[in-house]
PDB file of C-alpha atoms in Angstrom:
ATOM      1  CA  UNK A   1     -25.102  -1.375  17.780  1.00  0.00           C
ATOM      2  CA  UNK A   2     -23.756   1.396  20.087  1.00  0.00           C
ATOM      3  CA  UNK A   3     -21.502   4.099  18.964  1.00  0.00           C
ATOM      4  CA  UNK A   4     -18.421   2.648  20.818  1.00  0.00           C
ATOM      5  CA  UNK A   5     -19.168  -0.378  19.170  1.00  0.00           C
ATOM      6  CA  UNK A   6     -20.882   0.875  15.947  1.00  0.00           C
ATOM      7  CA  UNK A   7     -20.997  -2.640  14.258  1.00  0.00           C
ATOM      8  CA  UNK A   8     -22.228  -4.900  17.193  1.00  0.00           C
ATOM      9  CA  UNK A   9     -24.694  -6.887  15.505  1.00  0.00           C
ATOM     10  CA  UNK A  10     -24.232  -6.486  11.568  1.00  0.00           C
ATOM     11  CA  UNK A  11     -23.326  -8.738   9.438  1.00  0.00           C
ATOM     12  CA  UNK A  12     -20.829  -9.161   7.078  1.00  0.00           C
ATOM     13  CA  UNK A  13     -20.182 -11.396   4.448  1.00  0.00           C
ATOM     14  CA  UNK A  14     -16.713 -12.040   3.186  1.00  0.00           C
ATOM     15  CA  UNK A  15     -14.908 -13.925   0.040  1.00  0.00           C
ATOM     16  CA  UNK A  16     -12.177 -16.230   1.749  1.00  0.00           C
ATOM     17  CA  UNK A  17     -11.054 -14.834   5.014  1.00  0.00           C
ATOM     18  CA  UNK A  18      -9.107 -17.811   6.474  1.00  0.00           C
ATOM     19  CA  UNK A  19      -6.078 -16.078   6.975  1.00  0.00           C
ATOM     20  CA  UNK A  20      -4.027 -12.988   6.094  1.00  0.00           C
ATOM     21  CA  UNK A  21      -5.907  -9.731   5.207  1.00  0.00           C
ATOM     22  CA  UNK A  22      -9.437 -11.080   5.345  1.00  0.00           C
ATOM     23  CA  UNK A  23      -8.780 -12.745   8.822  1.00  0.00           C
ATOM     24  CA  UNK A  24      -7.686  -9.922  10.635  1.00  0.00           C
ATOM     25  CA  UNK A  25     -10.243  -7.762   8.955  1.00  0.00           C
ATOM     26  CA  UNK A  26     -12.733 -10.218  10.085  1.00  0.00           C
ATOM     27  CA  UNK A  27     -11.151 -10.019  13.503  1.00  0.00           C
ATOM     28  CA  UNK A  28     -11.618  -6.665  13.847  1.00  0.00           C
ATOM     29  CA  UNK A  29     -15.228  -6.411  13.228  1.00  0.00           C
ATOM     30  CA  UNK A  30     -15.881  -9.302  15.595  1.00  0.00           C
ATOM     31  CA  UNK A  31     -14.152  -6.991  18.725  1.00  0.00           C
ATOM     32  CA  UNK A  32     -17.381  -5.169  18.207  1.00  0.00           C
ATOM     33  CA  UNK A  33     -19.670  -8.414  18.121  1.00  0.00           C
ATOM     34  CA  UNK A  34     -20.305  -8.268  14.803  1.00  0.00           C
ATOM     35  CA  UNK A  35     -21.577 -11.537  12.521  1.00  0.00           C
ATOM     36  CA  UNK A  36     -19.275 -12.815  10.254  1.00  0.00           C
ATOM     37  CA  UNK A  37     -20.257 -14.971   7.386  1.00  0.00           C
ATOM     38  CA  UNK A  38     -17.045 -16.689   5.124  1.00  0.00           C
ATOM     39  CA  UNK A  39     -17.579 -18.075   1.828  1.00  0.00           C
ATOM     40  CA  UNK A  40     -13.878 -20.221   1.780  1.00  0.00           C
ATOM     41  CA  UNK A  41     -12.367 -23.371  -0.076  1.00  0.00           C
ATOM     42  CA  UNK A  42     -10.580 -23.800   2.783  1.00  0.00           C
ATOM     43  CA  UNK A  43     -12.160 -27.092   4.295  1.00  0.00           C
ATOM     44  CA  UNK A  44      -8.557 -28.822   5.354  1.00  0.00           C
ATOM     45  CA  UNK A  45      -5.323 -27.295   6.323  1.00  0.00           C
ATOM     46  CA  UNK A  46      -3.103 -26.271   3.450  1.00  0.00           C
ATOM     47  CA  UNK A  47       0.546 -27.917   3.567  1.00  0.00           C
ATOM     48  CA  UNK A  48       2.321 -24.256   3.613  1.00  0.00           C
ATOM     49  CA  UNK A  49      -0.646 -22.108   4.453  1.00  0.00           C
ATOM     50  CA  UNK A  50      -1.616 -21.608   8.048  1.00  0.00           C
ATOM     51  CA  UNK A  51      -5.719 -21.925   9.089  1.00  0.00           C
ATOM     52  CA  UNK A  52      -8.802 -23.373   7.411  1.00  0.00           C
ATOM     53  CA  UNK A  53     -12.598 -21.621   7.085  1.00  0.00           C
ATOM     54  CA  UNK A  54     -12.892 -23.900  10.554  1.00  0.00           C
ATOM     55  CA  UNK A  55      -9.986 -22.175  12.103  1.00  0.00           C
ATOM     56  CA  UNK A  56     -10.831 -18.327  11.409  1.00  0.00           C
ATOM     57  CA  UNK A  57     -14.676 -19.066  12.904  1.00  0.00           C
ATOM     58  CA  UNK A  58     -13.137 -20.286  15.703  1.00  0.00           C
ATOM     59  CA  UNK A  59     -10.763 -17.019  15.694  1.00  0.00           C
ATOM     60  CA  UNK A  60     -13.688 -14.914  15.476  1.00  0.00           C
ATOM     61  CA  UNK A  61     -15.849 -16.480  18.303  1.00  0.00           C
ATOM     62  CA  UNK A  62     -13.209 -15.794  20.283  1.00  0.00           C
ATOM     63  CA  UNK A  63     -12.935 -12.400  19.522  1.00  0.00           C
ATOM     64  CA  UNK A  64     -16.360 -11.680  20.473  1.00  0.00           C
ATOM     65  CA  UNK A  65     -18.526 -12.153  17.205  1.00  0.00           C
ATOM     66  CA  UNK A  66     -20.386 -14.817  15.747  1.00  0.00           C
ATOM     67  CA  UNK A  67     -19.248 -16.902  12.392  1.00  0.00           C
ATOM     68  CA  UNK A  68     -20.841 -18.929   9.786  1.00  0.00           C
ATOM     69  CA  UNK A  69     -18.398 -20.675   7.885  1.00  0.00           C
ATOM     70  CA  UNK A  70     -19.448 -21.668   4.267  1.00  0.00           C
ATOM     71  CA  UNK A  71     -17.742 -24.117   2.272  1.00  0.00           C
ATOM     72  CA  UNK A  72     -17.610 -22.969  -0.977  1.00  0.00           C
ATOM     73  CA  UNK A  73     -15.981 -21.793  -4.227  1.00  0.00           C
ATOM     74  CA  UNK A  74     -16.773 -17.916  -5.059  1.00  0.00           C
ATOM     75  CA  UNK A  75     -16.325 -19.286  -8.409  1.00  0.00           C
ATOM     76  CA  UNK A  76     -19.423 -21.225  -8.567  1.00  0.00           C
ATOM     77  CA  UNK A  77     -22.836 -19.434  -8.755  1.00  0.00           C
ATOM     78  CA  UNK A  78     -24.393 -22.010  -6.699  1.00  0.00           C
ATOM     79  CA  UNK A  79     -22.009 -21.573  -4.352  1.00  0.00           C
ATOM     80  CA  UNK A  80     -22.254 -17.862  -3.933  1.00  0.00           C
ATOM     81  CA  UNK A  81     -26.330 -17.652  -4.217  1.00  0.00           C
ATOM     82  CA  UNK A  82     -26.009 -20.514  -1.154  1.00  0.00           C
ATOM     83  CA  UNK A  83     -23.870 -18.532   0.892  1.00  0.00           C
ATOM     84  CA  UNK A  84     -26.019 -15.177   0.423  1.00  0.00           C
ATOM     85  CA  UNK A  85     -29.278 -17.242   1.690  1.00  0.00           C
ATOM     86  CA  UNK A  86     -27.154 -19.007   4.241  1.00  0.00           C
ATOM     87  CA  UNK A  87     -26.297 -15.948   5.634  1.00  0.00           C
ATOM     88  CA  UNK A  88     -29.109 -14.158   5.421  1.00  0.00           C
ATOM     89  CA  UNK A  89     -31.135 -16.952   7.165  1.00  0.00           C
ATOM     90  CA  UNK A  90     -28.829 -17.186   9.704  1.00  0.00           C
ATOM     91  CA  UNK A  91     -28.558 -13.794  10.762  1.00  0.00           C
ATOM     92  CA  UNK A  92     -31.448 -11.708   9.093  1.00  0.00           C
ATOM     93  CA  UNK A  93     -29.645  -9.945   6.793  1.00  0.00           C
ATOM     94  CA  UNK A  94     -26.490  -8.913   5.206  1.00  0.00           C
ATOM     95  CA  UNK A  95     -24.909  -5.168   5.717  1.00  0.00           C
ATOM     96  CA  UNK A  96     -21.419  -5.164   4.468  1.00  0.00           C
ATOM     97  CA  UNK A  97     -19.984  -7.730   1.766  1.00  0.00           C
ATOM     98  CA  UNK A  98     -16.445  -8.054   1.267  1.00  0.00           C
ATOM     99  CA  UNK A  99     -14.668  -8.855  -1.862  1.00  0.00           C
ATOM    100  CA  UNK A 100     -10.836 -10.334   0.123  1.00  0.00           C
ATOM    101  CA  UNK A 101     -10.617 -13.439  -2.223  1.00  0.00           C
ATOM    102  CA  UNK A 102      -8.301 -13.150  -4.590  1.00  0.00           C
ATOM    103  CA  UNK A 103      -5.051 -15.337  -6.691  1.00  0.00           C
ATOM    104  CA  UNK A 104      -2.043 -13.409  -7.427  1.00  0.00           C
ATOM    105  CA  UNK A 105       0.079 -14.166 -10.308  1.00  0.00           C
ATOM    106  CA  UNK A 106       2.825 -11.746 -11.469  1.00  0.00           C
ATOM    107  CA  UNK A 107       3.993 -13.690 -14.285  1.00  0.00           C
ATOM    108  CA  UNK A 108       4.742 -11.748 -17.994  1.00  0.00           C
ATOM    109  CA  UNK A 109       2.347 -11.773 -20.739  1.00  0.00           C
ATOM    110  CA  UNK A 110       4.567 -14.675 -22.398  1.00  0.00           C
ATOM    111  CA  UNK A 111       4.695 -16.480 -19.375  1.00  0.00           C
ATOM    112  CA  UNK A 112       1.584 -16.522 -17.463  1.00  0.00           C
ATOM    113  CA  UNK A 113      -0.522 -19.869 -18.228  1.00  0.00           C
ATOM    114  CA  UNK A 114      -3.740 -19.441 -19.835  1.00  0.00           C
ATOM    115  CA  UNK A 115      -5.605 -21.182 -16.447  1.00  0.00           C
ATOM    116  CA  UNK A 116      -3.805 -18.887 -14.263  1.00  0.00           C
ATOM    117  CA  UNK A 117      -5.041 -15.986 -16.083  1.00  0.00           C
ATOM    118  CA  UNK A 118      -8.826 -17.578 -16.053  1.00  0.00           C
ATOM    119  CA  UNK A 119      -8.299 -18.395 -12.733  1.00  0.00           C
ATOM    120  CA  UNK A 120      -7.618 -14.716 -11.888  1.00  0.00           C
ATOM    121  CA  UNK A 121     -10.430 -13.329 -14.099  1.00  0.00           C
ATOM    122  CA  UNK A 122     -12.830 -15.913 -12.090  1.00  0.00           C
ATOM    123  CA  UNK A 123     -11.804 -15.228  -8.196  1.00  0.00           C
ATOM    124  CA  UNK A 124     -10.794 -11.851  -9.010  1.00  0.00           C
ATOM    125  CA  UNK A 125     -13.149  -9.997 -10.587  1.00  0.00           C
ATOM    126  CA  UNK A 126     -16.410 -12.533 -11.660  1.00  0.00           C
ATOM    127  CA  UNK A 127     -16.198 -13.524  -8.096  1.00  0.00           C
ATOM    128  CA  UNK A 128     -16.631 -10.034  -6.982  1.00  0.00           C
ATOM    129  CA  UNK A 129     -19.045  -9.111  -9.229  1.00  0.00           C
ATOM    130  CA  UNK A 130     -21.480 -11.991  -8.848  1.00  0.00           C
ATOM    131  CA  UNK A 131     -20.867 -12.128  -4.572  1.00  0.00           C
ATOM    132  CA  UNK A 132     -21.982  -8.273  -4.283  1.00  0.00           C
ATOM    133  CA  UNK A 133     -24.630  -8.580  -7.570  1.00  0.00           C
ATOM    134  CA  UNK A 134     -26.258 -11.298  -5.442  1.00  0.00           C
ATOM    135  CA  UNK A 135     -26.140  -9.506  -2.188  1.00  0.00           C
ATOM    136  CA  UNK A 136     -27.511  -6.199  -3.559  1.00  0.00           C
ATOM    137  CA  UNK A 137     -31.013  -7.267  -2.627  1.00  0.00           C
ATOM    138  CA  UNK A 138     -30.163  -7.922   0.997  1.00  0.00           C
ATOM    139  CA  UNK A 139     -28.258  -5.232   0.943  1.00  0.00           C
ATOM    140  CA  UNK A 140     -30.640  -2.442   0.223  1.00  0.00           C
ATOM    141  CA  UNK A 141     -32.826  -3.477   2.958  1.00  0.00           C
ATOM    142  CA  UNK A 142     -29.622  -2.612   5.604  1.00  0.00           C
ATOM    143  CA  UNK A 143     -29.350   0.517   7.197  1.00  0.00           C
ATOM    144  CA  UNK A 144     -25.913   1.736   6.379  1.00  0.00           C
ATOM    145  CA  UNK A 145     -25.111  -1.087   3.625  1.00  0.00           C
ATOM    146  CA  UNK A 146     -21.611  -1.903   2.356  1.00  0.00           C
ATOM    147  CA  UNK A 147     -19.165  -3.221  -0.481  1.00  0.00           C
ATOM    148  CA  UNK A 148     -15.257  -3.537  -0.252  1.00  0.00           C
ATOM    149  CA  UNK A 149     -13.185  -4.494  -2.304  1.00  0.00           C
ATOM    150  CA  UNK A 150      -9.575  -5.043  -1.551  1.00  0.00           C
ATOM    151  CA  UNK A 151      -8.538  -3.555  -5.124  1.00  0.00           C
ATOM    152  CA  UNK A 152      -6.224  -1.069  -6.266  1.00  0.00           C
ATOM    153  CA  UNK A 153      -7.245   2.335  -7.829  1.00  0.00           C
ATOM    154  CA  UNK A 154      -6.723   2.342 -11.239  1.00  0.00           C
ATOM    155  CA  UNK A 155      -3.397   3.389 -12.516  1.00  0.00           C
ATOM    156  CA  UNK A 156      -3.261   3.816 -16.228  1.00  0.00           C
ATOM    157  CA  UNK A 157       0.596   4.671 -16.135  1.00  0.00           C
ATOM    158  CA  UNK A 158       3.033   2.436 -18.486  1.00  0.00           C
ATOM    159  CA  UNK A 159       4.808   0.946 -15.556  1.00  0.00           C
ATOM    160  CA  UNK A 160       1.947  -1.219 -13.811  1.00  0.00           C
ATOM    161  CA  UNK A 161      -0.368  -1.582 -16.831  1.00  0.00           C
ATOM    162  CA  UNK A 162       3.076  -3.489 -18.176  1.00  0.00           C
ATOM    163  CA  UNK A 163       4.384  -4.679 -15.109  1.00  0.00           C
ATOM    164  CA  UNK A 164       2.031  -7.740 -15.525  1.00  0.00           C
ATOM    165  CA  UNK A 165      -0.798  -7.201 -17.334  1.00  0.00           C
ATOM    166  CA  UNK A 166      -3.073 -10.630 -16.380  1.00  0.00           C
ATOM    167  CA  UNK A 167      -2.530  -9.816 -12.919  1.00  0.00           C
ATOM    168  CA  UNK A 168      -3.346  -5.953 -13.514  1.00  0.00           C
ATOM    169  CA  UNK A 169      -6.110  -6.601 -15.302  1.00  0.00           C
ATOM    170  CA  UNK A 170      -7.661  -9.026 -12.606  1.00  0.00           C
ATOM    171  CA  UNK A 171      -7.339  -6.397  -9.463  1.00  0.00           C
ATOM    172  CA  UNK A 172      -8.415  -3.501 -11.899  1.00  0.00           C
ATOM    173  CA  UNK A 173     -11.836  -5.649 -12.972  1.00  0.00           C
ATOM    174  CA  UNK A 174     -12.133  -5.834  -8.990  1.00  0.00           C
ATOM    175  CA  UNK A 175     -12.069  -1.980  -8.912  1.00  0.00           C
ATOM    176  CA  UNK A 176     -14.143  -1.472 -11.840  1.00  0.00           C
ATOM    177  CA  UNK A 177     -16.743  -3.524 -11.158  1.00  0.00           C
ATOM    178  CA  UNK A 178     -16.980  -2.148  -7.374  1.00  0.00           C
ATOM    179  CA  UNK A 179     -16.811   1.580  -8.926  1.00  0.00           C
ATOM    180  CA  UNK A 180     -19.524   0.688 -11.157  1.00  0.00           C
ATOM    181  CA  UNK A 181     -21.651  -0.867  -8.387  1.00  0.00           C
ATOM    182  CA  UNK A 182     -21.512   2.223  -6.848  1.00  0.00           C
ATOM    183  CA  UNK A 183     -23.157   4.219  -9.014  1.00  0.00           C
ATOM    184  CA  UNK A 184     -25.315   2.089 -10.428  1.00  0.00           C
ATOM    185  CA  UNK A 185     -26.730   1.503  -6.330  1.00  0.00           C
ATOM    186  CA  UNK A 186     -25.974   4.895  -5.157  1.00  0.00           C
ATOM    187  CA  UNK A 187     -29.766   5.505  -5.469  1.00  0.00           C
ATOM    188  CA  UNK A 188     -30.550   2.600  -2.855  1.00  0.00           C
ATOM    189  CA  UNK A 189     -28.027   4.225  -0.338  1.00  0.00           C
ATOM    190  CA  UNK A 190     -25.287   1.479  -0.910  1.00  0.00           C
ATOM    191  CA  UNK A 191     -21.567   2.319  -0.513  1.00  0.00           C
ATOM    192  CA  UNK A 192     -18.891   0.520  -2.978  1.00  0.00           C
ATOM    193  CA  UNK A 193     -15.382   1.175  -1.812  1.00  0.00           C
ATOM    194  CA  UNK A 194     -11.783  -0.343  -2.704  1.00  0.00           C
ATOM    195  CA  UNK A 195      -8.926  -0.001  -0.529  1.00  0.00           C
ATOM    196  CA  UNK A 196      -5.655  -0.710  -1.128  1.00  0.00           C
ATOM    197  CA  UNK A 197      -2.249  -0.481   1.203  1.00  0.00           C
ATOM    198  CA  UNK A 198       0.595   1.898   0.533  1.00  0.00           C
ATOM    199  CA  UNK A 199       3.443  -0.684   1.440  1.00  0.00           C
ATOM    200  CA  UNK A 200       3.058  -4.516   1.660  1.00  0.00           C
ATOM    201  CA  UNK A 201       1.641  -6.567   3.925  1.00  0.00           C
ATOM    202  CA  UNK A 202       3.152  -9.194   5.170  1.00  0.00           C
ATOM    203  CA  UNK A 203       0.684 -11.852   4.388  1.00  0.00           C
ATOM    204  CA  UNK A 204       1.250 -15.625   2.444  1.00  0.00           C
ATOM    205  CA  UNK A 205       0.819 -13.551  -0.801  1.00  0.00           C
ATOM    206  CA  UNK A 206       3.750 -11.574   0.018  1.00  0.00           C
ATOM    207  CA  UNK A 207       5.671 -14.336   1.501  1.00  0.00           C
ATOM    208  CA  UNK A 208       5.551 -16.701  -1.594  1.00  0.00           C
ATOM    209  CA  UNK A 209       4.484 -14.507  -4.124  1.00  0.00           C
ATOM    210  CA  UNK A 210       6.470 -11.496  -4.026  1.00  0.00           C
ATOM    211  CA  UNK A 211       9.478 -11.130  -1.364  1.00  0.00           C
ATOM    212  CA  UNK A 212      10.171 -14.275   0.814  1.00  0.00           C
ATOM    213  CA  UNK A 213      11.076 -13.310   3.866  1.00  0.00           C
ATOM    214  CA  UNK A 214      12.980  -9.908   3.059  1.00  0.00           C
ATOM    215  CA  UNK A 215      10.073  -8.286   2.193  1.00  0.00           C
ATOM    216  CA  UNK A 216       8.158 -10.010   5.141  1.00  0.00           C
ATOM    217  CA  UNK A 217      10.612  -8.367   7.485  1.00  0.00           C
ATOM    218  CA  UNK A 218       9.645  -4.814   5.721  1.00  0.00           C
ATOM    219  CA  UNK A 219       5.806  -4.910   5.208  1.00  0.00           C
ATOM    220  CA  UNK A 220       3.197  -3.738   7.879  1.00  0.00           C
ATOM    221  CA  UNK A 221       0.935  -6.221   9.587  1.00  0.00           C
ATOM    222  CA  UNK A 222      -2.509  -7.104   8.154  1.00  0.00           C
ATOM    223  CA  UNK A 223      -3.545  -5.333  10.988  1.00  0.00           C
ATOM    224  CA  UNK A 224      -3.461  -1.851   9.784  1.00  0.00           C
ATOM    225  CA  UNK A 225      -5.818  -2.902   6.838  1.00  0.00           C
ATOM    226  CA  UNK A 226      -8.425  -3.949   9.192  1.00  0.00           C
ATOM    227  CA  UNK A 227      -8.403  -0.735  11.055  1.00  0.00           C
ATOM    228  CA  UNK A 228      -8.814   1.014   7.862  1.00  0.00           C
ATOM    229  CA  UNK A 229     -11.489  -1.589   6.920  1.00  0.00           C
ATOM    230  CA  UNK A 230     -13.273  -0.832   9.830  1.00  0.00           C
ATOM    231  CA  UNK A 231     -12.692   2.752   9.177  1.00  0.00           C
ATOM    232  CA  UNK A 232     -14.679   2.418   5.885  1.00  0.00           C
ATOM    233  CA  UNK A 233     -17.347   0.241   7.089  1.00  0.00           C
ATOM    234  CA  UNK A 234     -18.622   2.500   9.609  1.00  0.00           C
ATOM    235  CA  UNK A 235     -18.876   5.411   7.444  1.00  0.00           C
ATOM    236  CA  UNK A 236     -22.270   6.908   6.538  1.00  0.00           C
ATOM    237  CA  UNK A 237     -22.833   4.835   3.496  1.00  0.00           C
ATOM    238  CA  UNK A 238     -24.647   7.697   0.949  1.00  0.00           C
ATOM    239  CA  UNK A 239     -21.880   9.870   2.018  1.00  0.00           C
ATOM    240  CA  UNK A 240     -18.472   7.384   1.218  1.00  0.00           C
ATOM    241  CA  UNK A 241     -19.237   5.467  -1.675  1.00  0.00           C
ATOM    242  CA  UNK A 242     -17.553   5.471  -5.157  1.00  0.00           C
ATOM    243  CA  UNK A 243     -13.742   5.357  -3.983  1.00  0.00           C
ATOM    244  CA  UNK A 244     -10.490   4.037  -4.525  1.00  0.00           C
ATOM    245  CA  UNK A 245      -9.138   4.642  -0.985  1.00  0.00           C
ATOM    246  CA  UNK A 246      -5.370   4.356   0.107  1.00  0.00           C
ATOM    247  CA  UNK A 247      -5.519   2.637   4.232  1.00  0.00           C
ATOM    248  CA  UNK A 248      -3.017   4.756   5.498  1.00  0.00           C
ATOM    249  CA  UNK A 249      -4.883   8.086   4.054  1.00  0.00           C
ATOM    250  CA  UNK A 250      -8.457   6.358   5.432  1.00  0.00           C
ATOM    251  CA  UNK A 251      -6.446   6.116   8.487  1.00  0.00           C
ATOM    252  CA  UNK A 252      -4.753   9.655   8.305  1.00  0.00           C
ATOM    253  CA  UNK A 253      -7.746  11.098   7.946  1.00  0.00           C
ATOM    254  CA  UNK A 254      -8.888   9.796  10.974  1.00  0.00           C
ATOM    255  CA  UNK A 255      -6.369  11.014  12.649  1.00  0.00           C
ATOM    256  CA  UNK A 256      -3.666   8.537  12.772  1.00  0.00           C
ATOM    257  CA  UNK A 257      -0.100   9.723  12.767  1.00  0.00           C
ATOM    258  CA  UNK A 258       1.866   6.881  13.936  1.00  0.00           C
ATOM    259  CA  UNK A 259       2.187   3.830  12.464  1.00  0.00           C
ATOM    260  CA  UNK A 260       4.807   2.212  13.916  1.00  0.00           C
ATOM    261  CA  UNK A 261       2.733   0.106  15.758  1.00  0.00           C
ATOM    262  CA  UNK A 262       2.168  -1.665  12.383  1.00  0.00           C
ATOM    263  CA  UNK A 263       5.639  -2.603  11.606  1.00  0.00           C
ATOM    264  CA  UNK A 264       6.184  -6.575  10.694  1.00  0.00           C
ATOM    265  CA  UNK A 265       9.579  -5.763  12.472  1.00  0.00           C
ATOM    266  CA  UNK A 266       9.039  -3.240  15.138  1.00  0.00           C
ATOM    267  CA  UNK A 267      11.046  -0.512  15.240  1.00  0.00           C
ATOM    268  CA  UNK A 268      11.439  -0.230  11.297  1.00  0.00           C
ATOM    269  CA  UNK A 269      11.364   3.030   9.732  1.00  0.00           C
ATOM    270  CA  UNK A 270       8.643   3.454   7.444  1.00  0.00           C
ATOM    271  CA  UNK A 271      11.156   4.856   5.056  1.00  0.00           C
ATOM    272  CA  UNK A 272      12.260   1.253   4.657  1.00  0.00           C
ATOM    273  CA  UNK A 273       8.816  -0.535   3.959  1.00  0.00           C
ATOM    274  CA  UNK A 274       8.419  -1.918   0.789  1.00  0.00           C
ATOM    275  CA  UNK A 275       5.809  -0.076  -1.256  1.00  0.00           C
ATOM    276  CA  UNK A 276       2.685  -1.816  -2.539  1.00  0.00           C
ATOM    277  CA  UNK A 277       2.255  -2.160  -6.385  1.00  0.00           C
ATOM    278  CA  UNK A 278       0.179  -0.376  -8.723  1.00  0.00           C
ATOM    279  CA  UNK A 279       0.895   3.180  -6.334  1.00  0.00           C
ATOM    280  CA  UNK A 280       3.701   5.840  -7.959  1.00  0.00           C
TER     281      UNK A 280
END
């Protein structure tokens, strides 16, 4: 580690991270040589979904870190115990974990199907508990340890709580259980952070979840979610812990002022981005 390059050489394990979000997070860290470790289903190429576990460790070789990738389902407890010891064996340790997996649904109460709302409760927020529960003990033996969680802070307001509630309940477990984390391992000098973007991102999620390509065209690229990511990770970890952090404030704060550069579209105001849910 050098201060230019303050995360040459730790390693970071990371729910999904094939594409999007998680990717270019994982992409970022690797410009410093960093290790990444990906626990991912994503053994074949998807028919509509760009890259595979297979593709992003190629991605992040080539960006100048090193990559495990681990086939595996954050679902399963096997699965996530493996990838902790794989990772741990193959790099001597574990200093950041992040929680990126995640399944969107935005369905209505009335609507959404009973697996789809399991399926969220599972990847969403059991997955993120049991990925950094397992980790903790790595963890506390790192020097500047840390959790993310890519999670929303919790707004209580009528709007989103109604909006759709299985999918608001699923990113707000995320939160809570990172929040709780947090305190509960604030003694052992490990941070627990969410972040969370103030317009969209133009990611698959967005594409065929949200928007199609209209919002595409007005979201900002994953990129500016890495740079905050990064922002976070290199933090001092007993002084940033216990959060619900916005990336462009993480960002602001360090004294960005233009984000432009971000734009899906460049040259699009930032008065016409589309904002994120679960922000007023």
């Amino acid at each position: 580690m050098t201060d230019d390059k303050p995360l040459a050489g730790k390693t970071i394990l990371m729910s999904g991270g094939s594409r999007g979000i998680g990717l270019a997070i994982a992409l970022r860290a690797a410009a410093d040589g960093a290790n990444i470790a990906l626990l991912a289903k994503t053994d074949t190429p998807h028919p509509k979904l760009e890259g595979t576990i297979h593709t992003a460790a190629e991605q992040i070789r080539a960006a100048g870190g090193q990559a495990l990738a681990i086939v595996g389902d954050v679902r399963d407890d096997e699965s996530v115990i493996d990838a902790v010891m794989k990772t741990q064996g193959e790099f001597g340790g574990i200093d950041i974990v992040v929680n990126n997996a995640s399944v969107i649904d935005l369905s209505g109460s009335l609507d959404l199907a009973a697996k789809k709302y399991d399926l969220m409760q599972d990847v969403n927020v059991r997955g993120t508990f049991m990925l950094s529960r397992a980790a903790v003990p790595v963890l506390k033996d790192a020097p500047n340890p840390h959790i993310l969680s890519l999670s929303p802070p919790l707004n209580l307001t009528p709007r989103w709580l109604g909006a759709h509630t299985g999918y608001t309940l699923a990113k707000y477990g995320m939160t809570m259980a990172t929040l709780g984390l947090a305190a509960e391992f604030a003694k052992d000098g490990i941070a627990a952070n969410t972040l969370w973007p103030r317009t969209t991102i133009a990611t698959a999620a967005v594409q065929f979840a949200l928007g199609g390509d209209r919002m595409m065209k007005a979201s900002r690229t994953p990129e500016v979610y890495a740079d905050a990511a990064y922002a976070v990770l290199t933090k001092p970890a007993r002084e940033y812990t216990g959060q619900t952090l916005i990336v462009e404030d993480v960002l602001e704060a360090d004294g960005v002022t233009d984000f432009s550069g971000y734009a899906a579209v460049p040259g699009t105001p930032d008065d016409q981005l589309f904002p994120d849910i679960f922000l007023d």
